[in-house]
mmCIF file of C-alpha atoms and ligand atoms in Angstrom:
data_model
loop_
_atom_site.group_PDB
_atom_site.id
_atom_site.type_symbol
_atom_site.label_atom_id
_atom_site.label_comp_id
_atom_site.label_asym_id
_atom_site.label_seq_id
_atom_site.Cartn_x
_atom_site.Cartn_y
_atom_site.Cartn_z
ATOM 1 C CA UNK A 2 -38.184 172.538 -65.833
ATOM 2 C CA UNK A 3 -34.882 171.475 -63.869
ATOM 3 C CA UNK A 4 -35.211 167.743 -64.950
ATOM 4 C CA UNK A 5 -33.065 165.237 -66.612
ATOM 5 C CA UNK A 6 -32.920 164.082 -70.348
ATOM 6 C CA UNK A 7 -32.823 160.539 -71.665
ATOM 7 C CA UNK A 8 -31.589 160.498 -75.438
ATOM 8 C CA UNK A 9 -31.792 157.548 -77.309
ATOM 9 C CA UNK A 10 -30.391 157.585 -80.913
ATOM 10 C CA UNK A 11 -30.889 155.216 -83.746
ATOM 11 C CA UNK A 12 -33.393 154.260 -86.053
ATOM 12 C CA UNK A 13 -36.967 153.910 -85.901
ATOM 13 C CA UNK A 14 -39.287 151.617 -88.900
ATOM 14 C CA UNK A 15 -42.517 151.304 -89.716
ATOM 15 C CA UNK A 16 -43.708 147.369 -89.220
ATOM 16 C CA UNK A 17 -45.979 145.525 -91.299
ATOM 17 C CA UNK A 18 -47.219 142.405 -89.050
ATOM 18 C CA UNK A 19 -49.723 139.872 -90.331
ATOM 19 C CA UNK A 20 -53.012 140.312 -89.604
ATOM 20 C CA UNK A 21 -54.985 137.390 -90.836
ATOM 21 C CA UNK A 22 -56.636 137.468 -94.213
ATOM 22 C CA UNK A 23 -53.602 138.846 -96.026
ATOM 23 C CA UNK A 24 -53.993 142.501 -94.176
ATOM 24 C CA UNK A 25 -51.011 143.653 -92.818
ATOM 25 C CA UNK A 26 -51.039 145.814 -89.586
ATOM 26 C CA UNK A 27 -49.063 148.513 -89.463
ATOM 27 C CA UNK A 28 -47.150 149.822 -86.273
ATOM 28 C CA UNK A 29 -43.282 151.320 -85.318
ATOM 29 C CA UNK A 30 -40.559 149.793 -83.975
ATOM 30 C CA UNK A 31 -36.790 149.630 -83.619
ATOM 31 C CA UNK A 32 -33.969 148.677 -80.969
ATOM 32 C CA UNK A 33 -33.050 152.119 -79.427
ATOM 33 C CA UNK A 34 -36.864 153.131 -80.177
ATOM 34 C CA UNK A 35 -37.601 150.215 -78.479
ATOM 35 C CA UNK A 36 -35.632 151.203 -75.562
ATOM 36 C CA UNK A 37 -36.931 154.615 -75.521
ATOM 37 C CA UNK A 38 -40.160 153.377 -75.380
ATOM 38 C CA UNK A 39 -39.660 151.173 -71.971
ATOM 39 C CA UNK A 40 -37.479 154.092 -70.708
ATOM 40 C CA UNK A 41 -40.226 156.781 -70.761
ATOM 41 C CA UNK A 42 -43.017 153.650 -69.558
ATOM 42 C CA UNK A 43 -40.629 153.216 -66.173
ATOM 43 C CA UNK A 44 -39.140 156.618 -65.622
ATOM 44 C CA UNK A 45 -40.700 159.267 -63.529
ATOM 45 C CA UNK A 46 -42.022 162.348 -64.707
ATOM 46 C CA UNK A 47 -38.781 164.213 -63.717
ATOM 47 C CA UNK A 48 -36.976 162.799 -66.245
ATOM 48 C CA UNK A 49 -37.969 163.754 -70.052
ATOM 49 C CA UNK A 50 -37.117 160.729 -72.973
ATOM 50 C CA UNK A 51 -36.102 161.719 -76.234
ATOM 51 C CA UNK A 52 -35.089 159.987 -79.370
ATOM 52 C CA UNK A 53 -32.754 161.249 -82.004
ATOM 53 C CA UNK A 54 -32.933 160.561 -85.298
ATOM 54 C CA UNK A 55 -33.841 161.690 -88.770
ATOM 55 C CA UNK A 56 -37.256 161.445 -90.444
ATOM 56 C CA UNK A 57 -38.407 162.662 -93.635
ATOM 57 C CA UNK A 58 -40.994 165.011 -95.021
ATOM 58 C CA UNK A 59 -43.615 162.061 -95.613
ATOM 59 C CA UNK A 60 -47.086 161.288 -94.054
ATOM 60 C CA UNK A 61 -45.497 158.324 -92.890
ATOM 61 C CA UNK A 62 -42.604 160.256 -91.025
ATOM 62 C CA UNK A 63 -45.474 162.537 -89.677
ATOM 63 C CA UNK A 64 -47.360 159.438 -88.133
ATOM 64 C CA UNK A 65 -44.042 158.463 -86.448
ATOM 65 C CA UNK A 66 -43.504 161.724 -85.096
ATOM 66 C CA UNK A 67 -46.634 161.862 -83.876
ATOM 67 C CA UNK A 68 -46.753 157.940 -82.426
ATOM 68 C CA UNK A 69 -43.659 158.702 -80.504
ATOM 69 C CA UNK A 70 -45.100 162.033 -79.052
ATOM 70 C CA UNK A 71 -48.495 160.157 -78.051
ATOM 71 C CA UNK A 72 -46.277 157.771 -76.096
ATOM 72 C CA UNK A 73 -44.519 160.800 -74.525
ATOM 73 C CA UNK A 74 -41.071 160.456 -76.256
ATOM 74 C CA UNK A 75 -40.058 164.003 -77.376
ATOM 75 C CA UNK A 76 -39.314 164.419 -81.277
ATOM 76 C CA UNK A 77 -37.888 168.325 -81.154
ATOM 77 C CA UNK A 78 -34.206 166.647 -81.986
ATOM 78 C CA UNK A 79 -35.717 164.406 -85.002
ATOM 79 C CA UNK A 80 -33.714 165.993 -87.949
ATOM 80 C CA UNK A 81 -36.594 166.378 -91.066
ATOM 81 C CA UNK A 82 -34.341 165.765 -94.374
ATOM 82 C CA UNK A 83 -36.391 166.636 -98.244
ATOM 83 C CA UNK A 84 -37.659 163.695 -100.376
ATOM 84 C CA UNK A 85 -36.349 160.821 -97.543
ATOM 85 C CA UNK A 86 -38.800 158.259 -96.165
ATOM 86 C CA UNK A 87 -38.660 155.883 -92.987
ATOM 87 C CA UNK A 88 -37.289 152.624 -93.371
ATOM 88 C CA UNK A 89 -39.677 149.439 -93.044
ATOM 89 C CA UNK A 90 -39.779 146.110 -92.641
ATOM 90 C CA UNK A 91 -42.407 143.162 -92.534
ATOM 91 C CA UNK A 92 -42.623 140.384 -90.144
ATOM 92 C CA UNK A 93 -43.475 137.226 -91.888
ATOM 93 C CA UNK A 94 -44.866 134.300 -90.441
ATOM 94 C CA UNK A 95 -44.723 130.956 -91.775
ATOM 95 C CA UNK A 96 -45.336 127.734 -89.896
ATOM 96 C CA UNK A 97 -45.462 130.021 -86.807
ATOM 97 C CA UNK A 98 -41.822 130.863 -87.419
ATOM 98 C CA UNK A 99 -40.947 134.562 -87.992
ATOM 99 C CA UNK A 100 -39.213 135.754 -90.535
ATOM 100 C CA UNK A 101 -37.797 139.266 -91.641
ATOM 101 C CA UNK A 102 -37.872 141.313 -94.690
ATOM 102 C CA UNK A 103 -36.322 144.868 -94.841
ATOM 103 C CA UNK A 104 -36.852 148.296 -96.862
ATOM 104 C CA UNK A 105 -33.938 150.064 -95.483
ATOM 105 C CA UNK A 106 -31.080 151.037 -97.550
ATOM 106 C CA UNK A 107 -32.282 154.360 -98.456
ATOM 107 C CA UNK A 108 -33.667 155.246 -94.893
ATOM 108 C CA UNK A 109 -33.860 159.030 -93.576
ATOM 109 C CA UNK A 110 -32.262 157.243 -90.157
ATOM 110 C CA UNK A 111 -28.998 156.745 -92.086
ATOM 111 C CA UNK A 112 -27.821 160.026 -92.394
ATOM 112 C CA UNK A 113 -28.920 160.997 -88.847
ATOM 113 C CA UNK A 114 -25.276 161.680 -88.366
ATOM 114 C CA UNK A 115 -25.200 163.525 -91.277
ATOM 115 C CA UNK A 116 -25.308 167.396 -89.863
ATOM 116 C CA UNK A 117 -23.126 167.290 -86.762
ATOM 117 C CA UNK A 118 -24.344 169.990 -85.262
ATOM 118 C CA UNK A 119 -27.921 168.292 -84.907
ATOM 119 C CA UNK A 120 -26.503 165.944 -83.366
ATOM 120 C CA UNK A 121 -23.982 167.485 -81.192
ATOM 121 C CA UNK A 122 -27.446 170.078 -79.718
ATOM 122 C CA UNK A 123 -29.264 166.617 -78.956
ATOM 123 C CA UNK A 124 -26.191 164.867 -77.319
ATOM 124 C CA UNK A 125 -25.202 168.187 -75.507
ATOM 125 C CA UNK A 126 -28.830 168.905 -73.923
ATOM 126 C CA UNK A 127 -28.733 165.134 -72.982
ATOM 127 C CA UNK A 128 -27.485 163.311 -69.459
ATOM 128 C CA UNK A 129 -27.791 160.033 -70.853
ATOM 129 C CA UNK A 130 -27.169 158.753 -74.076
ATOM 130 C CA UNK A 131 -27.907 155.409 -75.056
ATOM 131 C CA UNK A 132 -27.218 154.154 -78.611
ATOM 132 C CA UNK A 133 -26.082 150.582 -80.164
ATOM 133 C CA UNK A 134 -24.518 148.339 -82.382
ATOM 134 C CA UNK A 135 -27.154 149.076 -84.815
ATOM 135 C CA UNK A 136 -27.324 152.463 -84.464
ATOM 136 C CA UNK A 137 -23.837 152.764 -85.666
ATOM 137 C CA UNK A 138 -24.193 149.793 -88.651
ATOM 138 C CA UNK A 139 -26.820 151.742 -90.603
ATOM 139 C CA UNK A 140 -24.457 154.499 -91.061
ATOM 140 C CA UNK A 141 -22.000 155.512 -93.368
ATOM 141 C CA UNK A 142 -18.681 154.862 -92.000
ATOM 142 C CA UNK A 143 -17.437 158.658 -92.319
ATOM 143 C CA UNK A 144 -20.844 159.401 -89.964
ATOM 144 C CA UNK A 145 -20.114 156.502 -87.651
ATOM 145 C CA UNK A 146 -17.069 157.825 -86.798
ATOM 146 C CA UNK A 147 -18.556 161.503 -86.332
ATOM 147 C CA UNK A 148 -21.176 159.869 -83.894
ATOM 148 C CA UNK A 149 -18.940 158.158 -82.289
ATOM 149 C CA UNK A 150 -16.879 161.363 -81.791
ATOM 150 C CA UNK A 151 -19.823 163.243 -80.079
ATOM 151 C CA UNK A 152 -20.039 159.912 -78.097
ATOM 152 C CA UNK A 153 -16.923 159.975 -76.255
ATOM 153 C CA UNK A 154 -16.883 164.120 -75.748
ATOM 154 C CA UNK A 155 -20.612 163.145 -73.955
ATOM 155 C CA UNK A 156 -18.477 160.605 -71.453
ATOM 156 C CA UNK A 157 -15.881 162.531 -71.374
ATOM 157 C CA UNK A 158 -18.340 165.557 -69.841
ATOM 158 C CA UNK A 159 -19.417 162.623 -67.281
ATOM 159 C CA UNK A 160 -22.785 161.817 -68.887
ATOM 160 C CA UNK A 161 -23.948 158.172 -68.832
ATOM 161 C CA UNK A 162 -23.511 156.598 -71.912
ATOM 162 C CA UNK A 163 -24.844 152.629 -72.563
ATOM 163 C CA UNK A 164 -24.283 150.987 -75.441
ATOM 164 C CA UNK A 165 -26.129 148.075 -76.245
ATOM 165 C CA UNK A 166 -23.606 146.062 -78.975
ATOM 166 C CA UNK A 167 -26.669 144.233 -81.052
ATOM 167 C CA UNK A 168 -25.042 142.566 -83.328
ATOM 168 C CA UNK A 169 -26.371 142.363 -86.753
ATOM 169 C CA UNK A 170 -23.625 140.734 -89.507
ATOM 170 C CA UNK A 171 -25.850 141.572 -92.290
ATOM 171 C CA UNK A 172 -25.956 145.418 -91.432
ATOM 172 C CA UNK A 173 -22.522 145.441 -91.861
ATOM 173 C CA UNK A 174 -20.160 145.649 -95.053
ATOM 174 C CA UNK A 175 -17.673 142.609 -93.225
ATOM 175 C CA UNK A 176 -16.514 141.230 -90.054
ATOM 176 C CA UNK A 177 -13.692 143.300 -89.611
ATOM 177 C CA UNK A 178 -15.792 146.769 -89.894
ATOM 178 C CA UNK A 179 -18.369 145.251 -87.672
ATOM 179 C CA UNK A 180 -16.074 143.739 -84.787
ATOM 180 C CA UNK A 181 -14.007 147.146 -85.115
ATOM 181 C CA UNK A 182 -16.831 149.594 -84.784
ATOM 182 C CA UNK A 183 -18.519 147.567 -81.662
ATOM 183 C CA UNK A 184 -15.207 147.620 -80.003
ATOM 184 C CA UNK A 185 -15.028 151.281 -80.561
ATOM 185 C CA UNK A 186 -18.596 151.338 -79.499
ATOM 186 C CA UNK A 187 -17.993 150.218 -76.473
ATOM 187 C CA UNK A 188 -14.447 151.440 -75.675
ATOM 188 C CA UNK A 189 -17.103 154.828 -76.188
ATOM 189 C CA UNK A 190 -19.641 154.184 -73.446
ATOM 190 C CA UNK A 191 -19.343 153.766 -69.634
ATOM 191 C CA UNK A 192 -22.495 150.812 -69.319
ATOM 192 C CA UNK A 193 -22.114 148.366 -72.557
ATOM 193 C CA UNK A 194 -25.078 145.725 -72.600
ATOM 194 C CA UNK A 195 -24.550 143.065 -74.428
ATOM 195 C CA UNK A 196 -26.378 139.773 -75.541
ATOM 196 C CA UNK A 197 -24.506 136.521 -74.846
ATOM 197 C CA UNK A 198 -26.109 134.561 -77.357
ATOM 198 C CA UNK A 199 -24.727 137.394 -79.921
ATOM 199 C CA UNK A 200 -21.464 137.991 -78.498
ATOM 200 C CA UNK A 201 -20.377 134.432 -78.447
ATOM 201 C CA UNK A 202 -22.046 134.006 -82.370
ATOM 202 C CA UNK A 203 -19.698 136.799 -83.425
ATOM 203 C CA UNK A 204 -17.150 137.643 -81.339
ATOM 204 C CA UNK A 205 -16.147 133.549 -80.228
ATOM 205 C CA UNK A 206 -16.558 134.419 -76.408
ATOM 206 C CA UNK A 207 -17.025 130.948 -75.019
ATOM 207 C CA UNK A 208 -18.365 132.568 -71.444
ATOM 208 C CA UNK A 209 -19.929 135.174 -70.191
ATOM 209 C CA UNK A 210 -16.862 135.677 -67.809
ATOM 210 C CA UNK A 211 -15.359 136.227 -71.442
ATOM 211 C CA UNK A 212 -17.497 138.808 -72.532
ATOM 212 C CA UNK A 213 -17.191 140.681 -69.470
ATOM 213 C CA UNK A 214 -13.427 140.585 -69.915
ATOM 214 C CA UNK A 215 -13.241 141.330 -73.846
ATOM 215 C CA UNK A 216 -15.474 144.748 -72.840
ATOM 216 C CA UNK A 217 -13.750 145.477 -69.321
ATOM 217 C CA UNK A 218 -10.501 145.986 -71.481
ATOM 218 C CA UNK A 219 -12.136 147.732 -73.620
ATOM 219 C CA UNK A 220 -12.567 150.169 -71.422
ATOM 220 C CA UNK A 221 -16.552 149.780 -70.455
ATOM 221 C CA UNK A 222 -16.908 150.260 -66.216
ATOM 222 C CA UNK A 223 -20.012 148.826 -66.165
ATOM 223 C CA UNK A 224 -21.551 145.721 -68.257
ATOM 224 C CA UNK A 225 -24.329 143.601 -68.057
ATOM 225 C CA UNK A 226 -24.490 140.435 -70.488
ATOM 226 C CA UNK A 227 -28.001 139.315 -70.856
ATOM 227 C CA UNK A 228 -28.524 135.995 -71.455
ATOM 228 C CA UNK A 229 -32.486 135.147 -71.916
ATOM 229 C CA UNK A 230 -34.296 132.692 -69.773
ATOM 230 C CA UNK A 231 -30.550 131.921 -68.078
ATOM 231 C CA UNK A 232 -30.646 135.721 -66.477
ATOM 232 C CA UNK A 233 -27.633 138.529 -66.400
ATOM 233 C CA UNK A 234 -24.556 138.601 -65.119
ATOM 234 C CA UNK A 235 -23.203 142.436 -63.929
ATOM 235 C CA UNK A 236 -20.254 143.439 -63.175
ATOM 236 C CA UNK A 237 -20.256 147.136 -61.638
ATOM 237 C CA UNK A 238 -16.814 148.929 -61.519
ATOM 238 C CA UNK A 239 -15.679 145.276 -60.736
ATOM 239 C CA UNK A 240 -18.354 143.688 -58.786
ATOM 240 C CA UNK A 241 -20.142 140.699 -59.820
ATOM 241 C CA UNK A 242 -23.909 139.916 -58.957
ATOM 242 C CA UNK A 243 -25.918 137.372 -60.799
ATOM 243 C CA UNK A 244 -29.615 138.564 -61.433
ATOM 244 C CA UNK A 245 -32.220 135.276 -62.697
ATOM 245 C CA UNK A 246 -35.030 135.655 -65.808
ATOM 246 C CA UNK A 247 -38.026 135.692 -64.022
ATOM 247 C CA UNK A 248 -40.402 132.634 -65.023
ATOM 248 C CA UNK A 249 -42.764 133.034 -67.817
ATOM 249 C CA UNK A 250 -46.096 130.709 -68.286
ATOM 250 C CA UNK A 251 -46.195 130.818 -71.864
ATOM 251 C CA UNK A 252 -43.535 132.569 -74.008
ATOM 252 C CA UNK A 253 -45.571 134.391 -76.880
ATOM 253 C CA UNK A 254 -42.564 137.051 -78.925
ATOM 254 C CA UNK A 255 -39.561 137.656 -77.416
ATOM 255 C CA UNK A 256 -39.079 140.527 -80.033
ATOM 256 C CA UNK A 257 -38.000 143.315 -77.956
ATOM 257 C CA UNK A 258 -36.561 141.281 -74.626
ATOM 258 C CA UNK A 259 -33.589 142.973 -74.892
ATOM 259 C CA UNK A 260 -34.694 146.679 -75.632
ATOM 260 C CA UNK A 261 -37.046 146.659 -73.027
ATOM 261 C CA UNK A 262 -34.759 144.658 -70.598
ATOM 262 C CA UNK A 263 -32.486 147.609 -71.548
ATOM 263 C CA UNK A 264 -35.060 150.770 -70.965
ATOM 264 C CA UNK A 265 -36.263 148.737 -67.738
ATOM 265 C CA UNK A 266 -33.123 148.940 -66.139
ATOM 266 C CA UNK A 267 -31.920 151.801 -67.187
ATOM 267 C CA UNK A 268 -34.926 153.524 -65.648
ATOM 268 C CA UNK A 269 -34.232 152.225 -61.999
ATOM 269 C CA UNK A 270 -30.643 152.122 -62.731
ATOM 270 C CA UNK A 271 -31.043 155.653 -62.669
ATOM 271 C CA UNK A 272 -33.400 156.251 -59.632
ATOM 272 C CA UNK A 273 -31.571 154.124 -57.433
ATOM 273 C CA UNK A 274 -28.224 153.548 -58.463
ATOM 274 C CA UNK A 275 -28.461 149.959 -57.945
ATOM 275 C CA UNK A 276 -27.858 147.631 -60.230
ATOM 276 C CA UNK A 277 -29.153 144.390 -59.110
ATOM 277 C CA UNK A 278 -32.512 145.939 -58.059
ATOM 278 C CA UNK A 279 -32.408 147.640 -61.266
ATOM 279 C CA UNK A 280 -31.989 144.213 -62.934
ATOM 280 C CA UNK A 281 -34.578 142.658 -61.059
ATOM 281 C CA UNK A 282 -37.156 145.088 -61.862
ATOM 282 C CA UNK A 283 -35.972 144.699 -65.528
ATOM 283 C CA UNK A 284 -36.320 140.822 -65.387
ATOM 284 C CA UNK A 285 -39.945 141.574 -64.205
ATOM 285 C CA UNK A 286 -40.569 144.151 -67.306
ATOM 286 C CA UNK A 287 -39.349 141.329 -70.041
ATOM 287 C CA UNK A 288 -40.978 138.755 -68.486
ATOM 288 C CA UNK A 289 -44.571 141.028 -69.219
ATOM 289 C CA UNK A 290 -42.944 141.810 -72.829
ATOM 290 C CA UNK A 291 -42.243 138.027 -74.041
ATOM 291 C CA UNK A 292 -45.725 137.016 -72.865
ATOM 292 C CA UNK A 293 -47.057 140.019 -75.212
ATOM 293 C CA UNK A 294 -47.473 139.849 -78.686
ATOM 294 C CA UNK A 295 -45.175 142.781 -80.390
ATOM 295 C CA UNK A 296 -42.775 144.708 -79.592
ATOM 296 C CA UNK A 297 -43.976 147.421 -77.648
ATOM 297 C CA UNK A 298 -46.011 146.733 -75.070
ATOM 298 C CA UNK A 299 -48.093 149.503 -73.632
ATOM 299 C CA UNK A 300 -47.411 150.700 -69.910
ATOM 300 C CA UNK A 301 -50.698 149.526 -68.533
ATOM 301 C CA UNK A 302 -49.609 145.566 -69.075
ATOM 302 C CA UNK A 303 -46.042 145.945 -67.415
ATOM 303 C CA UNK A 304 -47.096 145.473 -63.924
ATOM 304 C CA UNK A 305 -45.440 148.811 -62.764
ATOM 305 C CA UNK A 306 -47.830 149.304 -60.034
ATOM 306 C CA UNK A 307 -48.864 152.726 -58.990
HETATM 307 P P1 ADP B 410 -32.045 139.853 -76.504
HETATM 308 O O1 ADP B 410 -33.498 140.062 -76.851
HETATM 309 O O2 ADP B 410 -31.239 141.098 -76.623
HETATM 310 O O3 ADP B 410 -31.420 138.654 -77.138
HETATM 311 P P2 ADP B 410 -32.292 138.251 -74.115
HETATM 312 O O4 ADP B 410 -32.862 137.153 -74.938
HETATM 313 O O5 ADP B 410 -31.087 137.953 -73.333
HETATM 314 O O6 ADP B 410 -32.027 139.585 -74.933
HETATM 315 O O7 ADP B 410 -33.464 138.704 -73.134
HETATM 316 C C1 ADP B 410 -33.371 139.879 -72.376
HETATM 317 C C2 ADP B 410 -34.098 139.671 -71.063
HETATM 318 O O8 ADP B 410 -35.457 139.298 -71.317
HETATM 319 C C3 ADP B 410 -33.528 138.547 -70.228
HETATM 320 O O9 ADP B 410 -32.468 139.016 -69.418
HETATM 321 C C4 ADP B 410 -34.735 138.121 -69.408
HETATM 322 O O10 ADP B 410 -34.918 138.990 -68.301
HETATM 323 C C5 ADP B 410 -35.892 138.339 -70.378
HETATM 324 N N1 ADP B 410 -36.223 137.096 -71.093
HETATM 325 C C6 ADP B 410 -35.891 136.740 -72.347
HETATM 326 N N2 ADP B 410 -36.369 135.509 -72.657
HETATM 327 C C7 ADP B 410 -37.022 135.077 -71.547
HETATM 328 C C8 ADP B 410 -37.726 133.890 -71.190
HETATM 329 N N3 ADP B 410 -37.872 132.865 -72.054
HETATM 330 N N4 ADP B 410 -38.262 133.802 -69.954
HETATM 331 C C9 ADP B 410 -38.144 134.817 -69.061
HETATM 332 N N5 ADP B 410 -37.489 135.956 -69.325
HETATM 333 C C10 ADP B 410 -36.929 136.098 -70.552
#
């Protein structure tokens, strides 16, 4: 087949969500997988979506394998490593306010950067590589630099590589690492999509206008700051459009806006090569996903017509 490759790295969990009566239900989910997920949902057939990571040799790396295959996301790049498990974590609910716990210090996913030639075969055979802040937090800093390596020798060939910065302060050992690695994230990537809400929490932007600047001399051509019910701003090799949130009824879990925001518009992004149509057909996809419980919602609820 002549077609195109999507690669999404990072790390996938298992989730334990509440089920009523003290069951807990048990799914998979993660940012980039996230992504991956609403990539291969929106892309055409001519384009095949993989994610990269690295698994272990349990049942419950098997099931996720096999999850992500069911949902047509290919696994041939997911390094197997002895004796590791998944990491997982629990959604709590309390009051109807969510709350977080999280199994994953000793995760397979953290040394998915581990054998560099694994990962320079999946980032080679890809034409866009999408990865983000967390991908590069989970990892030991020795590996974040070798991923970030293979990173810049992808845009450097001319593939298209997006970087979505999501911020997570605890992930990281202190400020300094964290606001040092994003920058070098991004300085990495040609398309950086950031979250305002995050970006002015930990980096003190005080506008969008200044998170567009902080990443434009960075080095990023391309951003698009995302900024929940308040819309995105772009700005495309210099040009500014202003895309709006479309309006929800009822908001149910905005778990996953971003991500799928993110695969959306990466899809059309890629058909077209138009950004605000892209961004409007993205708006439409995480408008579907925050009225959804979860966060993967499956194709036949986005609204993709046809
Ligand atoms: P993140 O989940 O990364 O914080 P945002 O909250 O900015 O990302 O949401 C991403 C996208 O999801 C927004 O650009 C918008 O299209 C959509 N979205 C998020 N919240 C809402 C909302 N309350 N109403 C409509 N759309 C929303």
């Amino acid at each position: 087949m002549s077609g195109r490759r999507f690669l999404s790295i990072g790390e996938c969990m298992v989730e334990l969500s509440q089920a009523g009566d003290g069951l807990l239900r048990k799914g998979f989910a993660g940012d980039t997988f996230n992504t991956a997920w609403y990539a291969r949902a929106c892309l055409s057939a001519d384009w095949s979506v993989d994610y990269f990571t690295a698994l272990g040799d349990d049942a419950m790396s098997d099931e996720m394998v096999a999850f992500a295959e069911k949902a047509g996301i290919g696994t041939s790049l997911i390094r197997r490593i002895r004796g590791k498990t998944p990491g997982l974590y629990m959604i709590n609910l309390k009051d109807g306010e969510r709350s977080f716990s999280y199994w994953r210090d000793n995760s397979a996913a953290r040394s998915l950067a581990a054998d560099p030639d694994s990962l320079r075969e999946a980032v080679e055979s890809a034409d866009v590589v999408y990865f983000s802040g967390i991908t590069l937090a989970i990892l030991p800093q020795e590996d974040a630099t070798t991923l970030l390596a293979e990173i810049r020798r992808a845009k450097a060939a001319g593939k298209l590589v997006v970087f979505d910065p999501n911020i997570r302060p605890r992930l990281w050992s202190s400020y300094d690492v964290m606001h040092a690695t994003i920058s070098e994230g991004a300085r990495s990537s040609v398309l950086v999509m950031p979250s305002f809400d995050d970006e002015a929490a930990h980096f003190g932007d005080d506008s969008i206008e200044a998170t567009i600047h902080r990443y434009k001399a960075l080095g990023a051509v391309n951003i698009v700051v995302k900024n929940g019910a308040d819309g995105v701003r772009l700005n495309f090799g210099g040009e500014e459009s202003f895309v709006p949130a479309e309006k929800v009824k009822k908001v149910v879990d905005t778990t996953s806006a971003g991500d799928s925001f993110n695969g959306a518009f990466l899809s059309r992004y890629l058909e077209t090569g138009d950004a605000p149509t892209a961004a409007r057909f993205a708006a439409a996809v995480a408008a579907r996903v925050v009225s959804e419980h979860g966060a993967l919602v499956v194709k036949e609820k986005l609204g993709l017509g046809g």
